[in-house]
Coordinates of C-alpha atoms and ligand atoms in Angstrom, one line a residue:
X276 CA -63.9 -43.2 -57.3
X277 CA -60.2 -42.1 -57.4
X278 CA -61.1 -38.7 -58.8
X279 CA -63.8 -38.4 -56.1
X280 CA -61.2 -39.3 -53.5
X281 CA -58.8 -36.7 -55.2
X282 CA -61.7 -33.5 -55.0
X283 CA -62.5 -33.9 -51.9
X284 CA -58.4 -33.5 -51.2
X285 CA -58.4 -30.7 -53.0
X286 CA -61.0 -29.0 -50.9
X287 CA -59.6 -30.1 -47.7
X288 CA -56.3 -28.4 -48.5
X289 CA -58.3 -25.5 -49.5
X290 CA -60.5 -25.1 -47.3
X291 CA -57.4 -25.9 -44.6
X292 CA -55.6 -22.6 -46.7
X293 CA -58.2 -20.4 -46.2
X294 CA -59.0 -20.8 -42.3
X295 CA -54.9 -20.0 -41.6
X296 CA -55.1 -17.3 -43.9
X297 CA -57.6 -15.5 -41.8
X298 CA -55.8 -16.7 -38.7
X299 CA -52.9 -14.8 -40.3
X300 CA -54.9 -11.7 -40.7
X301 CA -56.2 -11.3 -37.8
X302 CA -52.8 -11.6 -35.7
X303 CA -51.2 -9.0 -37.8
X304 CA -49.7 -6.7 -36.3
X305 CA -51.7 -3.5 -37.4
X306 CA -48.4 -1.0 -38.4
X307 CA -47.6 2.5 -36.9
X308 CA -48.3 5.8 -38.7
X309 CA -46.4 8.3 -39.7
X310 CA -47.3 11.8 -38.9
X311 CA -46.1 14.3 -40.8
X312 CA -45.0 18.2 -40.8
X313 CA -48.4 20.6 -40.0
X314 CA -49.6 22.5 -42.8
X315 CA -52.0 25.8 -42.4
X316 CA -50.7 27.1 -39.3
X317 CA -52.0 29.9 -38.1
X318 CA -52.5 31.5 -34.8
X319 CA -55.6 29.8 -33.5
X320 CA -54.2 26.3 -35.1
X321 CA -53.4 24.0 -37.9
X322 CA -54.0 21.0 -39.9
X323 CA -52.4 17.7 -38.4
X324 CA -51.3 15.1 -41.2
X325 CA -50.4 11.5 -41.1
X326 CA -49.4 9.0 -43.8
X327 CA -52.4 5.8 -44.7
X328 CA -52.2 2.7 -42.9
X329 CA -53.1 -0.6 -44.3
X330 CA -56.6 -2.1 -42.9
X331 CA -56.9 1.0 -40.7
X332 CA -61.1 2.3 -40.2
X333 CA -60.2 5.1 -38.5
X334 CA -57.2 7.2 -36.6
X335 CA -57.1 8.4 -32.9
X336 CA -55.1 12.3 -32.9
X337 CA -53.9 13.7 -29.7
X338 CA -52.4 17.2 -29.6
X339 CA -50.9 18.3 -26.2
X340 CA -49.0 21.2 -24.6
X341 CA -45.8 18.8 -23.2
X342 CA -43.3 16.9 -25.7
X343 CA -44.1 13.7 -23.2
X344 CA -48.0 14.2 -23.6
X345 CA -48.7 14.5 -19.6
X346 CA -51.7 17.4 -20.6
X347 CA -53.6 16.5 -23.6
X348 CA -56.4 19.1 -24.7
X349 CA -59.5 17.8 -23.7
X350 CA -60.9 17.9 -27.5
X351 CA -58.1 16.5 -29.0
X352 CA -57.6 13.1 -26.4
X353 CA -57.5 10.3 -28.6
X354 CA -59.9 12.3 -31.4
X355 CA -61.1 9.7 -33.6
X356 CA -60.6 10.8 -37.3
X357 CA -61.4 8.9 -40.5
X358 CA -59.5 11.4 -42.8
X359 CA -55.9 11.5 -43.0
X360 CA -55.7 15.0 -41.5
X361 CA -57.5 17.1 -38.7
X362 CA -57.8 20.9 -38.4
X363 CA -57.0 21.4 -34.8
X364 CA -58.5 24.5 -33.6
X365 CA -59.5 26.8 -30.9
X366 CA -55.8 27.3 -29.9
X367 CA -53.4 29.8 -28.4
X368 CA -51.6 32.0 -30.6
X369 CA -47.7 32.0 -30.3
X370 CA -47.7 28.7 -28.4
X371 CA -46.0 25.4 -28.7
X372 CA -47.5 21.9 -29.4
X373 CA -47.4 18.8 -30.1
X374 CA -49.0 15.8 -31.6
X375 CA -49.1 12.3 -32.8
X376 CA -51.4 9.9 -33.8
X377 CA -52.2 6.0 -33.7
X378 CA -53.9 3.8 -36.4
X379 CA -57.4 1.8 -35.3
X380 CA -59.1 -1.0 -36.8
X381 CA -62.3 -2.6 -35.5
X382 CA -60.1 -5.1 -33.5
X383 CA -56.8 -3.3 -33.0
X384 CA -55.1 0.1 -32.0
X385 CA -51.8 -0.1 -33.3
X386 CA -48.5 2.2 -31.4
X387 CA -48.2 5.7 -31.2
X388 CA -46.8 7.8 -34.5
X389 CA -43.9 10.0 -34.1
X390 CA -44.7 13.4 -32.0
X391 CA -44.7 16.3 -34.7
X392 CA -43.9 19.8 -32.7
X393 CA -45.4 23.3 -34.1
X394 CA -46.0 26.7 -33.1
X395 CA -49.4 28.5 -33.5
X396 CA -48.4 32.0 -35.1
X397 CA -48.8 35.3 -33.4
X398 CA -51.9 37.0 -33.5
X399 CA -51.6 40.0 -35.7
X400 CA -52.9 38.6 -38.6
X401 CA -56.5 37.7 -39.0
X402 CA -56.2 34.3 -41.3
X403 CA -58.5 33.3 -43.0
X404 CA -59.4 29.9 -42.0
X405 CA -62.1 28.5 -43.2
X406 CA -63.5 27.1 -40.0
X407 CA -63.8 30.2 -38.6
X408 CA -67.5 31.4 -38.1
X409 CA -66.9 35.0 -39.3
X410 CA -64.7 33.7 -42.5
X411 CA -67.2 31.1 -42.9
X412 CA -70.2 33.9 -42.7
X413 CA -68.6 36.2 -44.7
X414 CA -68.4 34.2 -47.8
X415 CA -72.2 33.7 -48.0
X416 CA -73.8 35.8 -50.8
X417 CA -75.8 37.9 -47.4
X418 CA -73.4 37.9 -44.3
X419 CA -74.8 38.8 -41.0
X420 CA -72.8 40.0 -38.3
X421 CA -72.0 36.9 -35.8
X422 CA -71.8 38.4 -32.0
X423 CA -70.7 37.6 -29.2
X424 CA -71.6 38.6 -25.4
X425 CA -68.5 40.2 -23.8
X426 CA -67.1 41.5 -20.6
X427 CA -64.3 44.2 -20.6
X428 CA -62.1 42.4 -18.9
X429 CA -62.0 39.9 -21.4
X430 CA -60.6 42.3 -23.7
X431 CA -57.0 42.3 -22.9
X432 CA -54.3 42.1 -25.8
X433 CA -52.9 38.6 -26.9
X434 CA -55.2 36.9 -24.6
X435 CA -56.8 33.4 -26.2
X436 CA -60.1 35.3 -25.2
X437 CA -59.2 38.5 -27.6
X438 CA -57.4 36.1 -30.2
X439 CA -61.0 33.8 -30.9
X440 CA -62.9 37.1 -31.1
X441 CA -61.2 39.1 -33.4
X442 CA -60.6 36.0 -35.9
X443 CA -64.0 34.4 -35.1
X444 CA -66.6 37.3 -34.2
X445 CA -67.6 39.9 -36.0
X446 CA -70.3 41.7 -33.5
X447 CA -69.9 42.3 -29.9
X448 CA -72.8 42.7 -26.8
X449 CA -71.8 43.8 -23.2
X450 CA -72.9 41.3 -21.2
X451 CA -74.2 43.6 -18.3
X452 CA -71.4 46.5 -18.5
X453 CA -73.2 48.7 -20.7
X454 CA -76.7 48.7 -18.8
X455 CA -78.1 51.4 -16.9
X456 CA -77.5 50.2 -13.5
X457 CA -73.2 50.5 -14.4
X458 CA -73.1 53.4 -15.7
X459 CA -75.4 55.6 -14.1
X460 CA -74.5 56.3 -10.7
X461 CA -76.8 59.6 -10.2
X462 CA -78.5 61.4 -11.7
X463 CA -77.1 62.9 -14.9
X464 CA -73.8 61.3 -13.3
X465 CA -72.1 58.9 -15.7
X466 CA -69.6 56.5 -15.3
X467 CA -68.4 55.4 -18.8
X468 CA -65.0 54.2 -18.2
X469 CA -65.7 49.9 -18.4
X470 CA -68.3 51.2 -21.5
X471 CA -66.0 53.2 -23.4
X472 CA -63.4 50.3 -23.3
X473 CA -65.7 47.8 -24.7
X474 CA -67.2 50.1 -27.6
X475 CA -63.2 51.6 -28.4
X476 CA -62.2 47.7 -28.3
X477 CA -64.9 46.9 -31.0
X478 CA -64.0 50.0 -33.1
X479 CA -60.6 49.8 -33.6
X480 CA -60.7 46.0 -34.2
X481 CA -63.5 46.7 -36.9
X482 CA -66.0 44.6 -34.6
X483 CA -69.7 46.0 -34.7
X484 CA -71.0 47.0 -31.3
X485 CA -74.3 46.4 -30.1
X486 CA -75.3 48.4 -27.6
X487 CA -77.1 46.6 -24.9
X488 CA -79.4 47.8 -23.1
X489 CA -80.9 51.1 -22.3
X490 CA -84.0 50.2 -20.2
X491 CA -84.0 46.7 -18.4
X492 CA -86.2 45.8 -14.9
X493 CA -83.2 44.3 -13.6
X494 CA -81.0 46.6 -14.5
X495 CA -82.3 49.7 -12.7
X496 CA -79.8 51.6 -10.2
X497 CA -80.4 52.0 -6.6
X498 CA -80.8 56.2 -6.8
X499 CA -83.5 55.3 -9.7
X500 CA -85.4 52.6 -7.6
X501 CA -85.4 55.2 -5.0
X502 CA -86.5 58.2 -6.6
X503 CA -88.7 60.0 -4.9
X504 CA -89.9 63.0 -7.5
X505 CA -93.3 62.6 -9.0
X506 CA -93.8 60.6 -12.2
X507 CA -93.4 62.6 -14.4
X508 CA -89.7 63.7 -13.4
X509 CA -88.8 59.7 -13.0
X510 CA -89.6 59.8 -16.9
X511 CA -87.9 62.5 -17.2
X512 CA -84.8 61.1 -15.8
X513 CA -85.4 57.9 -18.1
X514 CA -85.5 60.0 -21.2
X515 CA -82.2 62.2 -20.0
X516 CA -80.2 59.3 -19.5
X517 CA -81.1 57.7 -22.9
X518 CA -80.5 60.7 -24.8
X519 CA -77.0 61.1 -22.7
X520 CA -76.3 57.3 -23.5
X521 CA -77.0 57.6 -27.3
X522 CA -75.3 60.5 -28.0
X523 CA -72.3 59.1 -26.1
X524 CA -72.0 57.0 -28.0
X525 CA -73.3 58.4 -31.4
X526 CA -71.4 56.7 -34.6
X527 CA -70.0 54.5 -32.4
X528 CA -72.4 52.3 -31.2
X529 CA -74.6 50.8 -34.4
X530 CA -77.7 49.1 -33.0
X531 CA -79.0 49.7 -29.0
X532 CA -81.9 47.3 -27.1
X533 CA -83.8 50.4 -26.1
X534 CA -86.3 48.2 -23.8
X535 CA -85.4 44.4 -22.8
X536 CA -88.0 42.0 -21.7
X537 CA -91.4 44.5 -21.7
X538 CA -93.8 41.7 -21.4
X539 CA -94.7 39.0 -18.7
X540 CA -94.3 35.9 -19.2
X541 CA -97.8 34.9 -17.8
X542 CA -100.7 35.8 -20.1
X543 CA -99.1 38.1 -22.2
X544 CA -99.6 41.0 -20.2
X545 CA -96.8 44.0 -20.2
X546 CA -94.4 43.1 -17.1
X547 CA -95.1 44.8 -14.0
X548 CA -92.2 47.3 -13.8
X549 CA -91.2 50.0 -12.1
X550 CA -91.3 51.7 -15.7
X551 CA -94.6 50.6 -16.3
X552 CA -96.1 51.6 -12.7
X553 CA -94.0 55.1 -13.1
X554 CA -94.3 55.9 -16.7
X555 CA -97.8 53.7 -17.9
X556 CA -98.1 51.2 -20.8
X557 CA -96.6 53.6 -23.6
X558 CA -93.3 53.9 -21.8
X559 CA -91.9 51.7 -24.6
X560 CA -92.5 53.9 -27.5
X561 CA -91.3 56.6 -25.7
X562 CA -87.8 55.4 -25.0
X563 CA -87.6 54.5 -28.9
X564 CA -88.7 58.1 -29.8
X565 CA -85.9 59.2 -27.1
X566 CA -83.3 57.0 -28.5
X567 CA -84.2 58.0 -32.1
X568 CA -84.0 61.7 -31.4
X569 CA -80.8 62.0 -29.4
X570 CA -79.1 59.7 -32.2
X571 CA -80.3 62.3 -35.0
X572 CA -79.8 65.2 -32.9
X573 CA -76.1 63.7 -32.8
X574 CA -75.9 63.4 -36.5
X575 CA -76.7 59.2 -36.8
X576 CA -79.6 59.1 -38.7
X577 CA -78.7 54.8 -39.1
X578 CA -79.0 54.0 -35.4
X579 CA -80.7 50.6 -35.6
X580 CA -82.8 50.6 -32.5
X581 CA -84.1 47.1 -31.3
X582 CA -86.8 45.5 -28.8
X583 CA -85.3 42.2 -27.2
X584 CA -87.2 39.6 -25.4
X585 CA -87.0 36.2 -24.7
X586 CA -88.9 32.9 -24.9
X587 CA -91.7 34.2 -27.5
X588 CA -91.3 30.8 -29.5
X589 CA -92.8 29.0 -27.0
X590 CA -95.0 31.1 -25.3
X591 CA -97.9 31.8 -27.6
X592 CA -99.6 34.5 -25.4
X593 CA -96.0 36.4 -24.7
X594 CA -95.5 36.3 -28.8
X595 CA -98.5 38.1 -29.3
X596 CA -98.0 40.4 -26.8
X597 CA -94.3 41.4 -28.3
X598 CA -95.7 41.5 -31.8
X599 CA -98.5 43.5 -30.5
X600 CA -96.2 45.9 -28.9
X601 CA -93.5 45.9 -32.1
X602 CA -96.3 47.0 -34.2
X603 CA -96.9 50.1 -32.1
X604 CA -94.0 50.8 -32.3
X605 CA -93.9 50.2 -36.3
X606 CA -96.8 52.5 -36.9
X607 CA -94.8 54.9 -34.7
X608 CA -91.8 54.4 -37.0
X609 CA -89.3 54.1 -34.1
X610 CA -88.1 50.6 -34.5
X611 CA -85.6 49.1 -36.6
X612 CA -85.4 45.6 -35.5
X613 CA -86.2 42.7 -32.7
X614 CA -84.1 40.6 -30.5
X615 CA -85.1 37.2 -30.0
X616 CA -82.9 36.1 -27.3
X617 CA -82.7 32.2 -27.4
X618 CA -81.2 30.7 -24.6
X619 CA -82.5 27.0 -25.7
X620 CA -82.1 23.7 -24.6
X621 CA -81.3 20.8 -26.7
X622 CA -85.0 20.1 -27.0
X623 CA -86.5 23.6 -27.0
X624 CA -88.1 25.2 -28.6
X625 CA -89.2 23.3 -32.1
X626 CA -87.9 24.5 -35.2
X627 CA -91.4 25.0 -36.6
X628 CA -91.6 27.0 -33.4
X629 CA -88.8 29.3 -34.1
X630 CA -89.6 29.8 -37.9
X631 CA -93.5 31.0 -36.8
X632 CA -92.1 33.5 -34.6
X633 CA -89.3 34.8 -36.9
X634 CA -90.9 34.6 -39.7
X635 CA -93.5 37.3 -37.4
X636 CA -90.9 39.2 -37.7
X637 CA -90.3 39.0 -41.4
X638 CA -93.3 40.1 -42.1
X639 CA -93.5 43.1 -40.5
X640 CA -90.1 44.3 -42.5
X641 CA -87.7 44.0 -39.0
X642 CA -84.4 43.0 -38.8
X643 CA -83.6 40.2 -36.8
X644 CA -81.2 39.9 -34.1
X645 CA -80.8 36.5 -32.3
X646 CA -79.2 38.1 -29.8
X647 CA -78.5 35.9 -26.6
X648 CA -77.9 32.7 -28.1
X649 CA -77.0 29.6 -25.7
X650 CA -78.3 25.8 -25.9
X651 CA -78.9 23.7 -22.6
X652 CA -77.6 20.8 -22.2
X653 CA -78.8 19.8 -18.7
X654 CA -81.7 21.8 -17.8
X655 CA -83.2 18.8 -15.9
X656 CA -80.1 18.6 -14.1
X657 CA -80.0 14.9 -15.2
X658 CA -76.6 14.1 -16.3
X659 CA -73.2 14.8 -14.2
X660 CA -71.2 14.9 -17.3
X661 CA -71.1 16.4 -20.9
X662 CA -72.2 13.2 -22.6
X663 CA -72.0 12.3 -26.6
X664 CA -75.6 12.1 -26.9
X665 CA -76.1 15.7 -25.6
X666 CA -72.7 16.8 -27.4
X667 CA -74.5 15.3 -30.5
X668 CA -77.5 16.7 -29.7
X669 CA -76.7 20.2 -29.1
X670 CA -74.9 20.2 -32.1
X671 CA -77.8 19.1 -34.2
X672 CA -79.4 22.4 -32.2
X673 CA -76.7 24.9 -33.1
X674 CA -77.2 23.9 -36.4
X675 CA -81.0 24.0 -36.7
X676 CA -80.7 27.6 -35.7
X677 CA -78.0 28.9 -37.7
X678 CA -79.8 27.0 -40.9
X679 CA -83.2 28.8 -39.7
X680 CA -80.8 32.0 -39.5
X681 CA -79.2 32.2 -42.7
X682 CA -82.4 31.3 -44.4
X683 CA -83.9 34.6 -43.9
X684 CA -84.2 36.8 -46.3
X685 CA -81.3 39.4 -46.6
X686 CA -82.8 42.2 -45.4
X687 CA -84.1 41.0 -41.9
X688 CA -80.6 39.4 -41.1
X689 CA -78.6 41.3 -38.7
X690 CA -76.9 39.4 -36.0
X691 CA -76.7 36.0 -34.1
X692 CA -74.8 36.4 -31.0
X693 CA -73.6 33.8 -29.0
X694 CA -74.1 34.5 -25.1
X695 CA -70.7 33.8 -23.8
X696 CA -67.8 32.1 -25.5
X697 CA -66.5 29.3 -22.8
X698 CA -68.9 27.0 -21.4
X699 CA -67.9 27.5 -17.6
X700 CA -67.9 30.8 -18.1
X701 CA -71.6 30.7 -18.9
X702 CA -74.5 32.7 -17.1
X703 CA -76.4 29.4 -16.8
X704 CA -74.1 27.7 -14.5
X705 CA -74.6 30.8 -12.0
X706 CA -78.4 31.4 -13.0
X707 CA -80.5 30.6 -9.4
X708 CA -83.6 30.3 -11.7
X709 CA -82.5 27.2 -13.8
X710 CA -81.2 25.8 -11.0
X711 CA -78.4 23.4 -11.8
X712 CA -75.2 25.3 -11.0
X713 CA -72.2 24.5 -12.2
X714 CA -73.9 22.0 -14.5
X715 CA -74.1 22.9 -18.6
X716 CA -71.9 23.1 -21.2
X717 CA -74.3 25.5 -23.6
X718 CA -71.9 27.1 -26.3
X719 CA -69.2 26.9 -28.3
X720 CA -66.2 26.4 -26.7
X721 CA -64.9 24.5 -23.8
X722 CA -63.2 25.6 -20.9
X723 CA -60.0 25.2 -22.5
X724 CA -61.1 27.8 -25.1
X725 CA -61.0 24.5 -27.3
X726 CA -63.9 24.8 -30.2
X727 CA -67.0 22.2 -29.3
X728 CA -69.6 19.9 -31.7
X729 CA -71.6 22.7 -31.0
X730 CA -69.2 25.6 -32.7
X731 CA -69.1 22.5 -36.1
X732 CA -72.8 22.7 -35.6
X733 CA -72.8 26.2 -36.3
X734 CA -70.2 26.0 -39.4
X735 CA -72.4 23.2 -40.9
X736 CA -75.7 25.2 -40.7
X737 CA -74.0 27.7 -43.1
X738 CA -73.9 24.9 -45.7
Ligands
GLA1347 C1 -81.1 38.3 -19.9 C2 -80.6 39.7 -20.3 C3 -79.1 39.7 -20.5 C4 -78.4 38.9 -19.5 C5 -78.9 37.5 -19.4 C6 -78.1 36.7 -18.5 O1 -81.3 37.5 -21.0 O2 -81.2 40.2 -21.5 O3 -78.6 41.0 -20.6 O4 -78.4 39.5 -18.2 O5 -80.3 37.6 -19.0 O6 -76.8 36.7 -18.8

């Protein structure tokens, strides 16, 4: 009985132990960390460390222009990291920062760090970091070039915008500066000055430069629209200024979209243009053969000439169409290559869908450009905000594509180009067809020039 008496003591006080213990626990104080000195800096960012803090699940970084954190960079707000560093990228070169750091545990968030100060290098030096797309893509056994869509006044010295390009892109296209409608102001009248600063830009920083494009329906100048000779001189003005254009720029310019967007997107049918009403349905092949002989007559005999459309994953009737058109021009052994543009949306189109139509492509022995690459976010215009599904979402897209991408095999990889670096500087957000202005976030950097989920999606579909 006394021994019975005496165990159930025991377990009392026990039992009595343990409940204050976790009493205990739970009001300790969860203790500051210590960030430390920055290591890999470079001129686009560095690697934040921070010393291990008991009990801690996570850590939450910010990094900031000000020593008293007024401005912190929208991607780097309280960044929850489980690791006891972050790379912090997508910044300025030559600029000062800051940052500091606070432990987290389910139940706590304990005090700010210390504030560790550095300064991104200058940008003469491309480093080579490996989150960088191009450093990334350049180490797989079959690079491809990685674009990106350009104006030329984007191209100034030192600028973030010049910085992220040179270290991160290895391709450029001109979003509309190199299209017939800028630089042809009459006929046989050329005005190559915004042209001939985007392709020297490109050449001297050892950036490939794809020419875009020669013959576009929306890109037709006034004098053309309004030519008033017979049809056969309105082709004749097509082929002069494509020969003109391609020997301009003749072992400068590697790869030209000779036509853009040929076919309807209704039935499959060839678009109704003012090239197909003044020239007739073989006005394709005959640009290619224009482009190919003014390149050869310059001396390029590897001009890669591409046909670029868009939205042939989805569209069954348009695919068949552009394949039927690409293998004209294959038989005519013009083409080098097709451009699939790809503006997507976070649920469009399938990846089954865009392996059918690449692998089209494959097939018939053409290189492969994905040439206008952007994901939608928002294209039902049914969310006011970026939100962390979508972010996650569009990540999982970027990476989809890029995976789908570097699959290929070696010899039909050329280029994916991203259309547009910051998200609010986007076509989408200004397009009146899609219809939700002002309202995306589709690529890879915010408008802080601050790299995105999306830009981690791409890195990870390398892997
Ligand atoms: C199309 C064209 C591009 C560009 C975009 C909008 O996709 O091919 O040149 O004009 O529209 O930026």
């Amino acid at each position: 009985m006394k021994s019975k008496f005496l165990l159930m003591l025991i377990s009392v006080v026990f039992f009595l132990n343990a409940c204050s213990k976790d009493d205990n626990d739970a009001a300790e104080i969860l203790e500051t960390p210590v960030a430390n000195a920055p290591k890999d800096v470079n001129d686009n960012g560095f690697k934040a460390k921070w010393n291990y803090v008991s009990h801690s699940k996570s850590y939450l970084l910010d990094v900031s222009t000000s020593e008293d954190f007024t401005t912190i960079l929208p991607n780097y707000n309280s960044k929850e990291v489980t690791d006891l560093n972050e790379v912090v990228t997508g910044l300025t070169g030559g600029t000062q920062y800051y940052y500091r750091v606070r432990a987290k545990t389910e139940a706590q968030i304990s005090d700010y760090s210390n504030v560790i100060s550095v300064v991104t290098t200058g940008s003469n030096g491309i480093p080579e970091d490996p989150t960088f797309l191009k450093v990334k893509v350049n180490k797989l056994a079959n690079p491809f070039f990685v674009g990106m869509a350009i104006k030329a006044s984007q191209l100034t010295n030192g600028t973030p915008y010049d910085v992220i390009l040179r270290n991160e892109f290895s391709s450029i296209s001109a979003e509309y500066e190199m299209k017939m409608d800028q630089i042809s102001t009459a006929s046989g009248v050329y005005n190559w000055t915004v042209a001939d600063k985007i392709v020297a830009y490109g050449n001297a920083n050892n950036i490939n430069v794809h020419g875009h494009a020669l013959v576009w329906h929306n890109a037709v100048p006034q004098w053309l629209k309004d030519f008033s000779g017979t049809d056969a001189e309105f082709a004749a003005e097509v082929k002069k200024y494509i020969t003109d254009v391609v020997t301009h720029y003749a072992g400068k310019v590697k790869s030209w979209d000779v036509v853009n967007e040929a076919v309807d997107d209704n039935g499959g049918a060839m678009r109704n243009t003012i090239f197909l009403q003044r020239m007739g349905p073989n006005y394709v092949k005959d640009c290619f053969q224009w482009a190919r002989n003014a390149a050869i007559a310059a001396g390029d005999t590897s001009l890669l000439l591409f046909y670029n459309d868009y939205a042939t994953s989805t569209n069954i009737a348009k695919q068949d169409k552009v394949f039927a058109i690409l293998e004209d021009l294959k038989t005519a052994k013009v083409i080098d290559g097709v451009g699939f543009q790809m503006h997507n949306t976070y649920l469009s189109p399938t990846k089954a869908q865009i392996e059918t139509d690449l692998n089209r492509a494959v097939a018939k022995g053409l290189k492969i450009h994905v040439s206008e690459l952007d994901i939608q976010v928002n294209q039902f215009n049914d969310i006011s905000s970026f939100t962390n599904e979508r972010r996650l979402a569009q990540k999982a897209k970027y990476k989809e594509i890029v995976k789908i991408y570097n699959a290929l095999p070696a010899a039909n990889k050329y280029a994916l180009t991203i259309w547009g670096m910051k998200d609010n500087e986007s076509w989408i957000l200004y397009s009146t067809e899609l219809n939700h202005p002002g309202n995306d976030w589709p690529l890879l950097y915010d408008s802080n020039f601050a790299v995105k989920s999306s830009h981690t999606g791409f890195l990870e579909g390398l892997d």
